[in-house]
């Protein structure tokens, strides 16, 4: 099976950098994805790591280390609008190439002025 | 270019009733997945439809069923509603591709409340 652990809450100030960690136990997966969800809204895709290393997309970067069963999302130059829930997610190998996602429990990020 | 659209946005039902939720995928997408998200929790995979057939299923009882139409739109049906079925139901669509884990594009969801 798969389980992904994230901190439940993170607080940071506007303009700062914040890192949201995701540790996992899984029998195998295609890659690690990150999604952002504002209150009551749709989850929005942020980043995907198929291989170990760093992926950068604007202010957001994501990292994966399969040997350490660990990944993180890095948000730079924080803005108030970044206040949201952030979920890591994996596509398990035993689901085949279907895009099925298993989500972590989510991290609520609060950005303060 | 419309994204994933879901209807209705909100719905109130009572225990024992049946409900049908609808989803139109993003233009060009042929795969539709349904997720249940309880308040304060992560989305949980219900099932996925591709080529009008259920391709994958999560740990949900048979009360949850679905359908995909030739135009790729999809319905989620839930029978014999329980209080615990109260949740945000999310539909996600993705591109036809051999690459695993194409980004899932989510709709805004249907908020289902069971009284």
Coordinates of C-alpha atoms in Angstrom, one line a residue:
Chain A
X1 CA 0.0 0.0 0.0
X2 CA 0.9 3.6 0.1
X3 CA 1.0 6.2 2.9
X4 CA 2.3 9.8 2.6
X5 CA 2.9 12.0 5.6
X6 CA 3.0 15.8 5.6
X7 CA 3.0 18.4 8.4
X8 CA -0.5 19.4 9.1
X9 CA 0.2 23.2 9.3
X10 CA 3.0 25.6 8.3
X11 CA 3.1 29.3 8.9
X12 CA 5.4 31.8 7.2
X13 CA 5.5 35.5 6.5
X14 CA 5.1 37.3 3.2
X15 CA 8.3 37.3 1.1
X16 CA 9.8 34.4 2.9
X17 CA 10.7 30.9 1.7
X18 CA 8.9 27.8 3.0
X19 CA 9.5 24.1 2.5
X20 CA 6.7 21.5 2.8
X21 CA 7.9 18.0 3.3
X22 CA 6.4 14.7 2.2
X23 CA 7.7 11.4 3.5
X24 CA 6.2 8.2 2.1
X25 CA 5.9 4.5 2.4
X26 CA 5.0 2.9 -0.8
X27 CA 5.3 -0.3 -2.7
X28 CA 6.3 1.6 -5.8
X29 CA 5.1 4.7 -7.7
X30 CA 5.5 6.5 -11.0
X31 CA 6.3 9.9 -9.5
X32 CA 5.5 12.5 -6.9
X33 CA 3.0 15.3 -7.6
X34 CA 2.1 18.4 -5.7
X35 CA -1.3 20.1 -5.8
X36 CA -2.6 23.3 -4.3
X37 CA -6.1 23.7 -3.0
X38 CA -7.7 26.9 -1.8
X39 CA -10.7 26.6 0.6
X40 CA -13.6 25.0 -1.2
X41 CA -11.9 25.1 -4.5
X42 CA -10.4 22.7 -7.0
X43 CA -7.0 21.1 -6.4
X44 CA -4.6 22.6 -8.9
X45 CA -1.5 20.8 -10.3
X46 CA 1.8 22.5 -9.3
X47 CA 4.7 20.1 -10.0
X48 CA 5.7 16.6 -10.8
X49 CA 8.9 14.7 -10.1
X50 CA 9.3 11.4 -12.0
X51 CA 13.1 11.2 -11.3
X52 CA 15.2 12.2 -8.3
X53 CA 16.2 15.8 -8.2
X54 CA 14.8 19.3 -8.3
X55 CA 12.1 20.6 -10.7
X56 CA 11.6 24.3 -10.8
X57 CA 8.5 26.1 -12.0
X58 CA 8.6 29.8 -11.3
X59 CA 8.4 30.5 -7.6
X60 CA 7.7 26.8 -6.9
X61 CA 10.3 24.0 -6.8
X62 CA 9.8 20.3 -6.0
X63 CA 12.4 17.7 -5.0
X64 CA 12.3 14.0 -4.8
X65 CA 14.7 11.4 -3.3
X66 CA 13.5 7.9 -3.8
X67 CA 16.4 6.5 -1.8
X68 CA 15.3 8.6 1.2
X69 CA 11.5 8.1 0.5
X70 CA 11.2 11.9 0.7
X71 CA 10.2 14.8 -1.2
X72 CA 9.4 18.5 -0.7
X73 CA 7.8 21.5 -2.2
X74 CA 9.6 24.8 -1.9
X75 CA 7.7 28.0 -2.2
X76 CA 9.8 31.2 -2.6
X77 CA 8.8 34.9 -2.4
X78 CA 5.7 34.0 -0.5
X79 CA 2.5 36.0 -1.3
X80 CA -0.7 36.2 0.6
X81 CA -2.5 34.3 -2.2
X82 CA -0.2 31.3 -1.4
X83 CA -2.3 30.6 1.7
X84 CA -3.9 27.3 0.9
X85 CA -3.6 23.5 1.4
X86 CA -0.8 21.7 -0.3
X87 CA -1.0 18.0 -1.1
X88 CA 1.7 15.6 -2.2
X89 CA 0.4 12.6 -4.2
X90 CA 1.7 9.5 -5.9
X91 CA 0.5 7.3 -8.7
X92 CA 1.0 3.8 -7.5
X93 CA 2.6 1.3 -9.9
X94 CA 0.0 -1.3 -9.1
X95 CA -2.6 0.9 -10.7
X96 CA -0.9 0.8 -14.0
X97 CA -0.7 3.8 -16.3
X98 CA -4.1 5.2 -15.2
X99 CA -3.3 8.4 -13.4
X100 CA -4.9 7.3 -10.2
X101 CA -3.5 9.4 -7.3
X102 CA -3.0 8.6 -3.7
X103 CA -2.9 11.9 -1.7
X104 CA -1.1 12.8 1.5
X105 CA -3.2 14.3 4.3
X106 CA -2.3 17.9 3.2
X107 CA -0.5 20.8 4.7
X108 CA -2.3 24.0 5.5
X109 CA 0.0 27.0 4.7
X110 CA -0.8 30.3 6.3
X111 CA 1.0 33.3 5.0
X112 CA 1.1 36.3 7.3
X113 CA 1.8 39.9 6.4
Chain B
X1 CA -11.3 26.6 -23.5
X2 CA -13.5 25.3 -20.7
X3 CA -11.9 23.4 -17.9
X4 CA -13.5 20.6 -16.0
X5 CA -17.1 21.5 -15.1
X6 CA -19.2 19.8 -12.5
X7 CA -22.9 20.0 -11.6
X8 CA -24.6 20.8 -9.4
X9 CA -22.3 22.9 -7.2
X10 CA -24.3 22.1 -4.0
X11 CA -26.8 19.4 -3.2
X12 CA -28.7 18.5 0.0
X13 CA -30.1 15.0 0.3
X14 CA -31.5 12.8 3.2
X15 CA -30.3 9.4 4.3
X16 CA -31.4 6.6 2.0
X17 CA -31.9 8.7 -1.1
X18 CA -29.9 8.4 -4.3
X19 CA -27.9 11.1 -6.0
X20 CA -26.3 11.6 -9.5
X21 CA -23.4 14.0 -10.0
X22 CA -22.2 15.1 -13.4
X23 CA -18.8 16.0 -14.9
X24 CA -17.7 17.3 -18.2
X25 CA -13.9 16.9 -18.8
X26 CA -11.6 19.5 -20.1
X27 CA -11.6 19.7 -23.9
X28 CA -9.3 17.0 -25.4
X29 CA -9.3 14.8 -22.3
X30 CA -10.7 11.3 -22.4
X31 CA -10.1 10.0 -18.9
X32 CA -12.3 10.9 -16.0
X33 CA -11.6 10.1 -12.3
X34 CA -13.8 10.8 -9.3
X35 CA -12.6 11.6 -5.8
X36 CA -14.3 12.1 -2.5
X37 CA -13.0 14.7 -0.1
X38 CA -14.4 14.9 3.4
X39 CA -14.0 18.2 5.2
X40 CA -10.4 18.7 6.3
X41 CA -9.2 15.5 4.6
X42 CA -7.4 14.6 1.4
X43 CA -9.2 13.5 -1.7
X44 CA -9.8 9.8 -1.8
X45 CA -9.9 8.0 -5.2
X46 CA -13.3 6.5 -6.0
X47 CA -12.9 5.2 -9.6
X48 CA -11.8 6.1 -13.1
X49 CA -13.4 5.9 -16.4
X50 CA -11.7 5.5 -19.8
X51 CA -13.4 4.4 -23.1
X52 CA -16.7 4.3 -21.3
X53 CA -15.5 1.6 -18.9
X54 CA -14.4 1.6 -15.3
X55 CA -10.7 1.1 -15.4
X56 CA -9.7 1.5 -11.7
X57 CA -11.6 1.5 -8.5
X58 CA -10.7 2.6 -4.9
X59 CA -12.0 1.2 -1.6
X60 CA -15.6 2.3 -2.0
X61 CA -18.7 0.1 -1.7
X62 CA -20.9 -0.9 -4.6
X63 CA -23.3 1.9 -3.6
X64 CA -20.9 4.1 -5.6
X65 CA -21.3 3.6 -9.4
X66 CA -20.5 5.5 -12.4
X67 CA -20.8 5.9 -16.1
X68 CA -19.0 7.5 -19.0
X69 CA -20.7 8.7 -22.1
X70 CA -19.3 8.7 -25.7
X71 CA -18.6 12.4 -25.4
X72 CA -16.3 11.5 -22.4
X73 CA -18.6 13.2 -19.8
X74 CA -19.3 11.2 -16.7
X75 CA -21.7 10.6 -13.9
X76 CA -21.2 9.5 -10.4
X77 CA -24.2 7.7 -8.7
X78 CA -24.5 7.0 -5.0
X79 CA -27.3 4.9 -3.7
X80 CA -28.7 4.5 -0.2
X81 CA -27.0 7.7 1.0
X82 CA -25.4 7.7 4.5
X83 CA -24.5 10.6 6.7
X84 CA -20.8 9.7 6.1
X85 CA -21.3 10.4 2.4
X86 CA -21.3 14.1 3.1
X87 CA -18.3 15.4 1.3
X88 CA -16.9 17.4 -1.7
X89 CA -17.0 15.2 -4.8
X90 CA -14.3 16.1 -7.2
X91 CA -14.0 15.1 -10.8
X92 CA -10.6 15.1 -12.6
X93 CA -9.7 14.6 -16.2
X94 CA -6.4 14.0 -18.0
X95 CA -4.9 13.8 -21.4
X96 CA -4.7 10.6 -23.4
X97 CA -1.1 9.7 -23.1
X98 CA 1.3 6.8 -22.5
X99 CA 3.1 8.9 -20.0
X100 CA 2.1 7.9 -16.5
X101 CA 0.6 10.5 -14.2
X102 CA -0.4 13.1 -16.6
X103 CA -1.4 16.1 -14.5
X104 CA -5.0 15.7 -13.3
X105 CA -7.2 18.7 -14.0
X106 CA -9.9 19.0 -11.3
X107 CA -13.3 20.6 -11.3
X108 CA -14.6 22.8 -8.5
X109 CA -16.5 19.8 -7.1
X110 CA -20.0 19.2 -5.9
X111 CA -20.6 19.8 -2.2
X112 CA -23.0 17.0 -1.1
X113 CA -24.7 17.3 2.3
X114 CA -26.7 14.5 3.8
X115 CA -29.3 15.3 6.5

